[in-house]
Every structure is written in structure tokens, then in C-alpha cells.
CSV table of C-alpha atoms in Angstrom, one decimal:
chain,number,residue,atom,x,y,z
A,1,ASP,CA,-5.6,21.4,-10.0
A,2,VAL,CA,-3.2,21.5,-7.1
A,3,LYS,CA,-0.9,24.5,-7.1
A,4,VAL,CA,2.3,24.6,-5.2
A,5,THR,CA,4.2,27.8,-5.6
A,6,GLN,CA,7.8,28.4,-4.7
A,7,SER,CA,8.9,32.0,-4.3
A,8,SER,CA,11.9,31.9,-6.6
A,9,ARG,CA,13.1,29.7,-9.5
A,10,TYR,CA,16.7,30.8,-9.1
A,11,LEU,CA,18.5,32.3,-6.2
A,12,VAL,CA,22.2,33.3,-5.6
A,13,LYS,CA,23.4,34.0,-2.0
A,14,ARG,CA,26.7,34.3,-0.2
A,15,THR,CA,28.2,32.1,2.4
A,16,GLY,CA,27.0,32.9,5.9
A,17,GLU,CA,23.8,34.6,4.8
A,18,LYS,CA,20.5,33.7,6.2
A,19,VAL,CA,18.3,32.4,3.4
A,20,PHE,CA,14.5,32.0,3.3
A,21,LEU,CA,12.7,29.8,0.8
A,22,GLU,CA,9.0,30.2,0.7
A,23,CYS,CA,6.3,27.7,-0.4
A,24,VAL,CA,2.6,28.2,-0.7
A,25,GLN,CA,-0.1,25.6,-1.6
A,26,ASP,CA,-3.7,26.4,-2.5
A,27,MET,CA,-5.4,23.1,-1.8
A,28,ASP,CA,-5.8,23.2,2.0
A,29,HIS,CA,-3.4,20.3,2.3
A,30,GLU,CA,-2.4,19.1,5.8
A,31,ASN,CA,1.1,17.9,4.9
A,32,MET,CA,3.9,19.9,3.5
A,33,PHE,CA,7.5,18.8,2.7
A,34,TRP,CA,10.9,20.2,1.9
A,35,TYR,CA,13.3,18.1,-0.2
A,36,ARG,CA,16.6,18.8,-1.8
A,37,GLN,CA,17.6,17.1,-5.1
A,38,ASP,CA,21.2,16.6,-6.1
A,39,PRO,CA,22.6,14.6,-9.0
A,40,GLY,CA,23.3,11.0,-8.1
A,41,LEU,CA,21.6,11.4,-4.7
A,42,GLY,CA,18.0,11.6,-5.7
A,43,LEU,CA,15.4,13.4,-3.4
A,44,ARG,CA,16.3,13.8,0.2
A,45,LEU,CA,13.8,14.9,2.8
A,46,ILE,CA,14.8,17.9,4.9
A,47,TYR,CA,11.7,18.6,7.0
A,48,PHE,CA,8.0,18.0,6.9
A,49,SER,CA,5.0,19.4,8.6
A,50,TYR,CA,1.6,17.7,9.3
A,51,ASP,CA,-0.1,20.7,10.8
A,52,VAL,CA,0.3,24.4,11.6
A,53,LYS,CA,3.2,25.0,13.9
A,54,MET,CA,4.1,21.2,13.8
A,55,LYS,CA,7.3,20.0,12.2
A,56,GLU,CA,9.3,16.8,12.0
A,57,LYS,CA,12.9,16.3,10.9
A,58,GLY,CA,13.6,14.4,7.8
A,59,ASP,CA,16.9,12.7,6.8
A,60,ILE,CA,19.1,15.8,6.5
A,61,PRO,CA,17.8,18.6,8.8
A,62,GLU,CA,21.3,19.9,9.8
A,63,GLY,CA,21.8,23.5,8.9
A,64,TYR,CA,18.1,24.0,8.1
A,65,SER,CA,15.0,25.1,10.0
A,66,VAL,CA,11.4,25.5,9.0
A,67,SER,CA,8.3,27.5,9.9
A,68,ARG,CA,4.6,26.8,9.4
A,69,GLU,CA,2.6,29.7,10.8
A,70,LYS,CA,-0.3,29.2,8.4
A,71,LYS,CA,-1.6,26.1,6.8
A,72,GLU,CA,-0.9,27.1,3.3
A,73,ARG,CA,2.7,28.3,3.8
A,74,PHE,CA,5.8,26.4,4.7
A,75,SER,CA,9.2,28.2,4.8
A,76,LEU,CA,12.6,26.7,4.7
A,77,ILE,CA,15.4,28.6,6.4
A,78,LEU,CA,19.1,28.2,5.9
A,79,GLU,CA,20.5,29.7,9.1
A,80,SER,CA,24.0,30.4,7.8
A,81,ALA,CA,24.3,29.3,4.2
A,82,SER,CA,27.3,27.2,3.1
A,83,THR,CA,28.5,26.1,-0.3
A,84,ASN,CA,27.4,22.5,0.3
A,85,GLN,CA,23.8,23.8,0.4
A,86,THR,CA,23.9,24.6,-3.2
A,87,SER,CA,21.1,22.5,-4.6
A,88,MET,CA,17.7,22.3,-6.1
A,89,TYR,CA,15.1,22.7,-3.4
A,90,LEU,CA,11.6,21.2,-3.8
A,91,CYS,CA,8.5,21.9,-1.8
A,92,ALA,CA,5.6,19.4,-1.9
A,93,SER,CA,2.2,19.1,-0.2
A,94,SER,CA,-0.3,16.2,0.2
A,95,GLU,CA,-3.8,15.9,1.5
A,96,GLY,CA,-3.0,12.9,3.7
A,97,TRP,CA,-0.5,10.2,4.2
A,98,ASN,CA,-1.8,7.8,1.5
A,99,GLN,CA,-2.3,10.7,-0.9
A,100,PRO,CA,0.1,11.7,-3.6
A,101,GLN,CA,2.6,14.6,-3.0
A,102,HIS,CA,2.3,17.5,-5.4
A,103,PHE,CA,5.5,19.4,-6.1
A,104,GLY,CA,6.4,23.0,-6.9
A,105,ASP,CA,8.8,23.8,-9.7
A,106,GLY,CA,11.8,24.0,-7.4
A,107,THR,CA,14.3,26.7,-6.4
A,108,ARG,CA,17.8,26.3,-7.8
A,109,LEU,CA,19.9,27.8,-5.0
A,110,SER,CA,23.6,28.7,-5.5
A,111,ILE,CA,25.7,29.6,-2.5
A,112,LEU,CA,28.9,31.4,-3.4
B,1,ASP,CA,9.2,0.7,1.4
B,2,ALA,CA,9.6,-1.9,-1.3
B,3,LYS,CA,12.4,-1.5,-3.9
B,4,THR,CA,11.4,-0.9,-7.5
B,5,THR,CA,13.2,-1.8,-10.7
B,6,GLN,CA,12.7,0.1,-14.0
B,7,PRO,CA,14.5,0.1,-17.4
B,8,THR,CA,17.0,2.8,-17.7
B,9,SER,CA,15.7,4.2,-20.9
B,10,MET,CA,13.0,3.7,-23.5
B,11,ASP,CA,12.0,5.3,-26.9
B,12,CYS,CA,8.5,5.8,-28.2
B,13,ALA,CA,7.2,7.1,-31.5
B,14,GLU,CA,5.1,10.2,-31.2
B,15,GLY,CA,1.4,9.3,-31.2
B,16,ARG,CA,1.9,5.8,-30.1
B,17,ALA,CA,1.3,4.3,-26.7
B,18,ALA,CA,4.2,4.4,-24.3
B,19,ASN,CA,4.2,1.4,-21.9
B,20,LEU,CA,6.6,1.8,-19.0
B,21,PRO,CA,7.2,-1.3,-16.8
B,22,CYS,CA,8.1,-1.4,-13.1
B,23,ASN,CA,9.0,-4.4,-11.0
B,24,HIS,CA,8.1,-4.3,-7.3
B,25,SER,CA,8.3,-7.9,-6.3
B,26,THR,CA,8.7,-7.2,-2.5
B,27,ILE,CA,5.6,-5.0,-2.3
B,28,SER,CA,3.5,-5.5,0.8
B,29,GLY,CA,-0.2,-5.5,1.2
B,30,ASN,CA,-0.6,-1.9,2.3
B,31,GLU,CA,1.8,-0.3,-0.1
B,32,TYR,CA,0.6,1.8,-3.0
B,33,VAL,CA,2.2,2.2,-6.4
B,34,TYR,CA,2.8,5.8,-7.4
B,35,TRP,CA,4.1,7.2,-10.7
B,36,TYR,CA,5.7,10.5,-11.1
B,37,ARG,CA,7.7,12.1,-13.9
B,38,GLN,CA,10.2,14.9,-14.0
B,39,ILE,CA,11.0,17.1,-17.0
B,40,HIS,CA,14.4,18.6,-16.9
B,41,SER,CA,14.7,21.5,-14.5
B,42,GLN,CA,11.2,21.2,-13.2
B,43,GLY,CA,9.7,19.7,-10.0
B,44,PRO,CA,8.3,16.1,-10.1
B,45,GLN,CA,4.8,15.8,-11.4
B,46,TYR,CA,2.4,13.3,-10.0
B,47,ILE,CA,0.8,11.1,-12.6
B,48,ILE,CA,-1.3,8.3,-11.0
B,49,HIS,CA,-1.4,5.8,-8.2
B,50,GLY,CA,-3.1,2.6,-7.2
B,51,LEU,CA,-3.3,-0.2,-4.7
B,52,LYS,CA,-4.8,-3.2,-6.4
B,53,ASN,CA,-7.1,-2.2,-9.2
B,54,ASN,CA,-6.2,-0.7,-12.5
B,55,GLU,CA,-6.6,3.0,-12.6
B,56,THR,CA,-7.1,5.6,-15.3
B,57,ASN,CA,-7.1,9.4,-15.3
B,58,GLU,CA,-6.7,12.1,-17.9
B,59,MET,CA,-3.0,11.6,-18.1
B,60,ALA,CA,-2.4,7.9,-18.0
B,61,SER,CA,-3.5,4.3,-17.1
B,62,LEU,CA,-1.9,2.2,-14.5
B,63,ILE,CA,-2.1,-1.6,-14.8
B,64,ILE,CA,-1.2,-3.6,-11.7
B,65,THR,CA,-0.7,-7.4,-12.0
B,66,GLU,CA,-2.9,-9.6,-9.9
B,67,ASP,CA,0.0,-10.6,-7.6
B,68,ARG,CA,1.0,-6.9,-7.4
B,69,LYS,CA,4.6,-7.7,-8.1
B,70,SER,CA,4.7,-5.5,-11.2
B,71,SER,CA,2.9,-2.6,-12.9
B,72,THR,CA,2.8,-0.8,-16.2
B,73,LEU,CA,2.2,2.9,-16.8
B,74,ILE,CA,0.5,3.6,-20.1
B,75,LEU,CA,0.6,6.9,-21.9
B,76,PRO,CA,-2.0,6.3,-24.6
B,77,HIS,CA,-0.8,8.8,-27.2
B,78,ALA,CA,2.7,10.0,-26.4
B,79,THR,CA,3.7,13.5,-27.4
B,80,LEU,CA,7.0,15.3,-27.5
B,81,ARG,CA,6.1,16.9,-24.2
B,82,ASP,CA,6.0,13.5,-22.5
B,83,THR,CA,9.8,13.2,-22.8
B,84,ALA,CA,10.9,13.0,-19.2
B,85,VAL,CA,12.2,10.7,-16.5
B,86,TYR,CA,9.4,8.5,-15.1
B,87,TYR,CA,9.6,7.2,-11.5
B,88,CYS,CA,7.8,4.3,-10.1
B,89,ILE,CA,7.5,4.5,-6.3
B,90,VAL,CA,6.1,2.1,-3.7
B,91,ASN,CA,5.0,3.7,-0.5
B,92,SER,CA,2.7,2.9,2.3
B,93,GLY,CA,1.9,6.4,3.3
B,94,ALA,CA,1.5,6.5,7.0
B,95,GLY,CA,4.9,6.3,8.7
B,96,SER,CA,6.6,6.3,5.3
B,97,TYR,CA,6.0,9.8,4.3
B,98,GLN,CA,9.3,10.2,2.4
B,99,LEU,CA,9.2,9.5,-1.3
B,100,THR,CA,12.2,7.6,-2.4
B,101,PHE,CA,13.0,8.2,-6.1
B,102,GLY,CA,15.2,5.7,-7.8
B,103,LYS,CA,16.9,6.3,-11.1
B,104,GLY,CA,13.6,6.0,-13.1
B,105,THR,CA,13.2,5.4,-16.8
B,106,LYS,CA,14.2,8.1,-19.3
B,107,LEU,CA,11.4,8.2,-21.9
B,108,SER,CA,12.3,9.8,-25.2
B,109,VAL,CA,9.4,10.5,-27.5
B,110,ILE,CA,10.6,10.5,-31.1
B,111,PRO,CA,8.9,12.6,-33.8
């Protein structure tokens, strides 16, 4: 079974802090994704990566950056956290473009 | 990606088959049908996907009509743990990497 592990289920941070969300997958997948999920807005893609050190912007990249130094790990960075970044963050990975995405359990992030 | 239409909610008795329909009348030839579900406060879980042929795995069966304009996800023996929101997504993969989740169908399995 594919396993996508996100470092924290719940996280509380303060406005202005730099926040790191970590995601690890154990299936040697090429593609990794970061989404946020908000009530009424569905899933929105922040960034994705198709290879080590490669990244592409999704629909809402502003205020975020990502890092993929190793194939199995994809990090999401909130450069200076703001209250409107309070959300559920979901990491996913897939073997290829026509293959299903497998999700982690999510990190519920609150910015105070 | 093609738009999908699903009923807002459905009930199913525990132990019975749950049949969840999805309409995707504008699907194009290279688009796959994917099904995911999300249990409250957890990440989406992949269930099954297909292009043209019916598919079956350990979780469910996917029946796609011959014209590919609709499909049905079948959970053969629903349990209380199958209570979740089920999403039908149409996606071509390459160049359409983002999954677009609609409102889905809230399936309630009743004891």
C-alpha cells in the first residue's frame, strides 16, 4: 500500500512565523503535490513537483514555497504565516500523470 | 476536465450494496474516471479508476457505460466505515495534474 506521511496532524503557529510542513512518500513516486482544503472551496493546488529539485506553481502559490531535495520528501513552506493561511493542508503523490494521487491524512494548521 | 454531477446524499443499509452514480456527459476520449472518498477530518482516499472497461479491486467495482457519459461506483457490502463523502472526478492526467473535487455524494451507511 502507498503510504504518504505528513509530519503533523495539528499545528498552531503565530502570524509572521515561518512554517514548515513536511511530507514523505514511500513508493518512489515521481510526482508530489500540495493542496489546501477549505469549506466551500474544495481542494486547491498550491505547488507540485515532478522530479527532485523541480517545482511548478499551482493555482494559489502566493505566500508559499516548496522544496524537494530528495525524491521521497516534499516540503511546503509558509514564508511569513498569515491568518488567511489557516486551513487543512494535504500532500499527495502519484506514480505518473495518468495514475491516481494518494493523499496523506492532512495537517490542520491554525495561524493565530 | 469534464464536469461531473453526483447526487448530494444517499443512504444505504449496512451489508447491502451501495451504488453511487456519476454523470460526466462531456467526457473526452482520453479522460479517466476516478473515484475518491473522504472521511471526516482525513485526507481523500483513492478508491478506483477506469477509462473504458469496468474495473474491480478489493474495495469496489466501477461500471462505465458504453458511451462513457456516466459511471457507477459499487461498494458490494457496505459497512459503517464506508460512511464518507464520495467524489467522482474526470481527469486526463498529463497537462491536467490538478484534481478538481466537486461537492460529491455524502453516503450514510445505516445500521
